PDB file of C-alpha atoms in Angstrom:
ATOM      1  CA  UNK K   1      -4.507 -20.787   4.623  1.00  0.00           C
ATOM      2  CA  UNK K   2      -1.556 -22.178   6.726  1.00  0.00           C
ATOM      3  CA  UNK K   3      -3.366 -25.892   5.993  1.00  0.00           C
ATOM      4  CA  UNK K   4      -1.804 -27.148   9.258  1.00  0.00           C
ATOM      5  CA  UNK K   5       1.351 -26.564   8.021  1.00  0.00           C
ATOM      6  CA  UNK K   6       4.047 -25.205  11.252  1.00  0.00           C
ATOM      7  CA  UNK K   7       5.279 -21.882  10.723  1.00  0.00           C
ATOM      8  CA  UNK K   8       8.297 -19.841  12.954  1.00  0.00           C
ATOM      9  CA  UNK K   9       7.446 -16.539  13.545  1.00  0.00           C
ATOM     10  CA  UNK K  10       9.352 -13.699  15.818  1.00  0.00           C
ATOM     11  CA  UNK K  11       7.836 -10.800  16.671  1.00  0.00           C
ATOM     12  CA  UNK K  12       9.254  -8.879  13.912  1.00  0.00           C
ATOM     13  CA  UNK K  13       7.819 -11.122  11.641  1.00  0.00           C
ATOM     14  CA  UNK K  14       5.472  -9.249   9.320  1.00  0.00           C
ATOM     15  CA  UNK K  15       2.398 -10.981   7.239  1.00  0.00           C
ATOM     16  CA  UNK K  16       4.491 -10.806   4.151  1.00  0.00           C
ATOM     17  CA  UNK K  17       7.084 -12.733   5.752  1.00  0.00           C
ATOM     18  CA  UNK K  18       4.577 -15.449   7.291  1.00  0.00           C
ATOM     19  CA  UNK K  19       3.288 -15.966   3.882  1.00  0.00           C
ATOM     20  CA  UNK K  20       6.409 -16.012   2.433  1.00  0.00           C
ATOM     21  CA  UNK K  21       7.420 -18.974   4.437  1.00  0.00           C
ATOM     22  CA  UNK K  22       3.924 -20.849   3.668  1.00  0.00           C
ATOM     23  CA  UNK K  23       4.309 -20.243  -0.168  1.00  0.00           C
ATOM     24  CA  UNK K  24       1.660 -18.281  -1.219  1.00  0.00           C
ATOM     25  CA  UNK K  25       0.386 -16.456  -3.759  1.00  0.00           C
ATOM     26  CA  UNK K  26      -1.636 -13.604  -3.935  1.00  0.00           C
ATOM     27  CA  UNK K  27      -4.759 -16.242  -4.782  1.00  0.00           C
ATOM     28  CA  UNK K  28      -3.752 -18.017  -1.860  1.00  0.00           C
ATOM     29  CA  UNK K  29      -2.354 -20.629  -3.429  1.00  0.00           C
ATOM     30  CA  UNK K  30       1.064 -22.191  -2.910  1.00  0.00           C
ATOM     31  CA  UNK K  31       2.730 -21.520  -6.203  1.00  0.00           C
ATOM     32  CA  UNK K  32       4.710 -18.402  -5.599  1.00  0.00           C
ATOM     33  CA  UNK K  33       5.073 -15.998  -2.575  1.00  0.00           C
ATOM     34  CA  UNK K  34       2.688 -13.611  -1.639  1.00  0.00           C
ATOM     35  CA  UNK K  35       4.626 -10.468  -2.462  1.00  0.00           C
ATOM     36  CA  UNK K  36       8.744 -10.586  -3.242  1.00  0.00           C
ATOM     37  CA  UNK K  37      11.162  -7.895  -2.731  1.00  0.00           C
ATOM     38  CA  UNK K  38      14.650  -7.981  -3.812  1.00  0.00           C
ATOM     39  CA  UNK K  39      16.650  -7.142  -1.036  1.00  0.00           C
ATOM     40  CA  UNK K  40      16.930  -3.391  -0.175  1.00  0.00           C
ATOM     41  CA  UNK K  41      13.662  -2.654  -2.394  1.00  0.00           C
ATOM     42  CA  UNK K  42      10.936  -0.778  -0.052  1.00  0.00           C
ATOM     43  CA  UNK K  43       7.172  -1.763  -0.559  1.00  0.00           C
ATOM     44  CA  UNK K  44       5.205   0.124  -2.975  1.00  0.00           C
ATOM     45  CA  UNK K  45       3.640   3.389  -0.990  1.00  0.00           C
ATOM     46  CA  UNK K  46       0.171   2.045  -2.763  1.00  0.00           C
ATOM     47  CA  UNK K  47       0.327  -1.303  -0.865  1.00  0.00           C
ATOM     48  CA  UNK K  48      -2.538  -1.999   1.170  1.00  0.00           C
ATOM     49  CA  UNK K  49      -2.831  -5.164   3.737  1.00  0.00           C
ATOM     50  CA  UNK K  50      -5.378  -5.147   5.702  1.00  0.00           C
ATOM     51  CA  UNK K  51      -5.173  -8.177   8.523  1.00  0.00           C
ATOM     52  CA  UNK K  52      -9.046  -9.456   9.353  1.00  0.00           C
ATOM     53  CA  UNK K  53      -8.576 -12.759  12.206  1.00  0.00           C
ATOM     54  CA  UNK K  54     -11.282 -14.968  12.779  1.00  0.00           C
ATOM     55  CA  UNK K  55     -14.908 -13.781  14.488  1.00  0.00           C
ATOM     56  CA  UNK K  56     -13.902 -10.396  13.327  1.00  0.00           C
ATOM     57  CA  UNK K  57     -15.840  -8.242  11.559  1.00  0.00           C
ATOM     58  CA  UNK K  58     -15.290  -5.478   8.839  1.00  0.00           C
ATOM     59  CA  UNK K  59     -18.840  -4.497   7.535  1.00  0.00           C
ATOM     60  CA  UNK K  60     -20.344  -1.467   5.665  1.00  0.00           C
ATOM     61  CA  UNK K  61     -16.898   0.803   5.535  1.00  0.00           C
ATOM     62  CA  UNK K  62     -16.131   2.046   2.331  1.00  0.00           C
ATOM     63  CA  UNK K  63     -12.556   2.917   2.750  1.00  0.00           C
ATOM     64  CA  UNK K  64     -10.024   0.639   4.881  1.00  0.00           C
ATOM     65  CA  UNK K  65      -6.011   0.298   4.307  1.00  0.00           C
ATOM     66  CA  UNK K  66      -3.416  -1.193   7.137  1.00  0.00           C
ATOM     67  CA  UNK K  67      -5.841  -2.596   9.746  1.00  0.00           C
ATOM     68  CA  UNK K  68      -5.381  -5.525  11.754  1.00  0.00           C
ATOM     69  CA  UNK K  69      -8.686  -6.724  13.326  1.00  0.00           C
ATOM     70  CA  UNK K  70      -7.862  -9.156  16.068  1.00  0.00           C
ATOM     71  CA  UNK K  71     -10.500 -11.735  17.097  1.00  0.00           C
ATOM     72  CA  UNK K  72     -14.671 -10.605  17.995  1.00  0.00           C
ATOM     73  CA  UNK K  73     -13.465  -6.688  16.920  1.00  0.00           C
ATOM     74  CA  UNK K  74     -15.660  -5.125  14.494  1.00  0.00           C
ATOM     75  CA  UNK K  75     -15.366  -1.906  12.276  1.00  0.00           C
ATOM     76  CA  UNK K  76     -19.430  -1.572  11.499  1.00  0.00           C
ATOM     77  CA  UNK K  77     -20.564   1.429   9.213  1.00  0.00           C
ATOM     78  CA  UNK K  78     -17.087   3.722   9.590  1.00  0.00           C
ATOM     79  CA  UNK K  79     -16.401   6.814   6.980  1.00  0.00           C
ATOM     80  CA  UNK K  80     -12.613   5.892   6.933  1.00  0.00           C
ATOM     81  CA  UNK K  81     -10.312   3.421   9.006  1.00  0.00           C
ATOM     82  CA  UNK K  82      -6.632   3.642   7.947  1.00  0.00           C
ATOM     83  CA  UNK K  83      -3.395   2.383  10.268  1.00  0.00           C
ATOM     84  CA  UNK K  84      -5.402   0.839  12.875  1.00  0.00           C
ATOM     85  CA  UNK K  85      -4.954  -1.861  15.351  1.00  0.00           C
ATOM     86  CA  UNK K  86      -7.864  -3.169  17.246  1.00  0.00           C
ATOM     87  CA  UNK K  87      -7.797  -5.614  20.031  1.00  0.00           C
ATOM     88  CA  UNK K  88     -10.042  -8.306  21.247  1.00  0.00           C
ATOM     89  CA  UNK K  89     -13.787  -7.004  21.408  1.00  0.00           C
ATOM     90  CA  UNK K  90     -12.749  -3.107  20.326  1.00  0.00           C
ATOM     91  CA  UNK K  91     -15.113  -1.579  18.034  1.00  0.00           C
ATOM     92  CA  UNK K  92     -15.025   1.940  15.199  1.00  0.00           C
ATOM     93  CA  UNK K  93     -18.333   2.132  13.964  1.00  0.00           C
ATOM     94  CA  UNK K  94     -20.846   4.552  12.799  1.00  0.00           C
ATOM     95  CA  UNK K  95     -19.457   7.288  10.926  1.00  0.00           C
ATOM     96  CA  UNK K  96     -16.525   7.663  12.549  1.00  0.00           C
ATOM     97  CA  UNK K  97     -13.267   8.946  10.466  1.00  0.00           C
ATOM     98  CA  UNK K  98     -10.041   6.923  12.182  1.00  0.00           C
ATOM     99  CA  UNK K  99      -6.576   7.020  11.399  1.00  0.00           C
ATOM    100  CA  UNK K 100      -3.368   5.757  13.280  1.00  0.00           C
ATOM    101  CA  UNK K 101      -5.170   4.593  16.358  1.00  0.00           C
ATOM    102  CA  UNK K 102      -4.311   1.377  18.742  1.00  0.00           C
ATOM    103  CA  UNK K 103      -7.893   0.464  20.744  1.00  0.00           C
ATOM    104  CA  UNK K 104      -7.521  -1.801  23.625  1.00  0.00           C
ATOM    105  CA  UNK K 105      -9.829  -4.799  24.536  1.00  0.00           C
ATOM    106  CA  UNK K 106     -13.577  -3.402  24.967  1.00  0.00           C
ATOM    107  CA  UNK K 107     -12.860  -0.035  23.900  1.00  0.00           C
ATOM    108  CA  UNK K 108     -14.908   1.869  20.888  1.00  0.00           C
ATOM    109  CA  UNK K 109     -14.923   4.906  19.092  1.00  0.00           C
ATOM    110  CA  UNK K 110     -18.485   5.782  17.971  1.00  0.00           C
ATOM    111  CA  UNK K 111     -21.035   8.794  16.798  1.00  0.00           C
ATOM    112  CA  UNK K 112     -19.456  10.312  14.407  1.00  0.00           C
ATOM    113  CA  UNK K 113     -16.330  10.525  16.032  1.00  0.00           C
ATOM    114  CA  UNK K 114     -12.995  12.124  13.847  1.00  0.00           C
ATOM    115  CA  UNK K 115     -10.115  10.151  15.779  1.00  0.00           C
ATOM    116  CA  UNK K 116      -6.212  10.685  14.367  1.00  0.00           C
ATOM    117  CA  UNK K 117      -2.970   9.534  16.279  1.00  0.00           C
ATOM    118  CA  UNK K 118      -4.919   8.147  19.368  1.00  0.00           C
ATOM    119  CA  UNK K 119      -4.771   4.691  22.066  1.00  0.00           C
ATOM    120  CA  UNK K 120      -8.117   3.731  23.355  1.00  0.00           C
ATOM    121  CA  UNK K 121      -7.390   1.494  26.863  1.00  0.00           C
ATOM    122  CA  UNK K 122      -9.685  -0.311  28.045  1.00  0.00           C
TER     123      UNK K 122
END
């Protein structure tokens, strides 16, 4: 999406702010910025962003909302995954119910599992 173009990011630096600086719209395109606050203004409560980075995999879950899947993760046949961060090679899959969760590199929550406020190391 970047199309080679060099971006400056902090660690503060949100998604919304990264596409922002690229241009985009909500197409992708570069007509307009993603999303635009007025300053002050709060995101809508309903705004979802889920974050999905290459080799990663988000397959047979019904309902996702604020996940970041960094690269080779996977979230494979969950119930529910909702505020979570997954590192390299972490998986949530079959059945399992997540919510505000941080798994570490080769860590996985499986079977069924009902997982709320939790860090997974590795």
């Amino acid at each position: 999406a970047g199309g080679g173009r060099v971006v400056n990011v902090r660690v503060e630096s949100t998604l919304v702010d990264v596409c922002k600086d690229l241009r985009m719209d909500s197409n992708g395109g570069t007509i307009a910025p993603l999303v635009s606050f007025e300053k002050g203004d709060v995101p809508h409560p309903a705004m979802n962003m889920n974050v999905l980075c290459p080799h990663s995999s988000l397959l047979h879950t019904p309902k996702t909302s604020h996940v970041h899947l960094a690269p080779h993760s996977k979230i494979d046949s969950a119930t529910s995954v909702s505020s979570a961060v997954l590192l390299p090679h972490s998986t949530i899959r079959d059945g399992c119910a997540v919510s505000h969760a941080l798994l570490q590199w080769h860590s996985a929550i499986a079977s069924h599992s009902d997982a709320r406020r939790v860090v997974l190391m590795e």
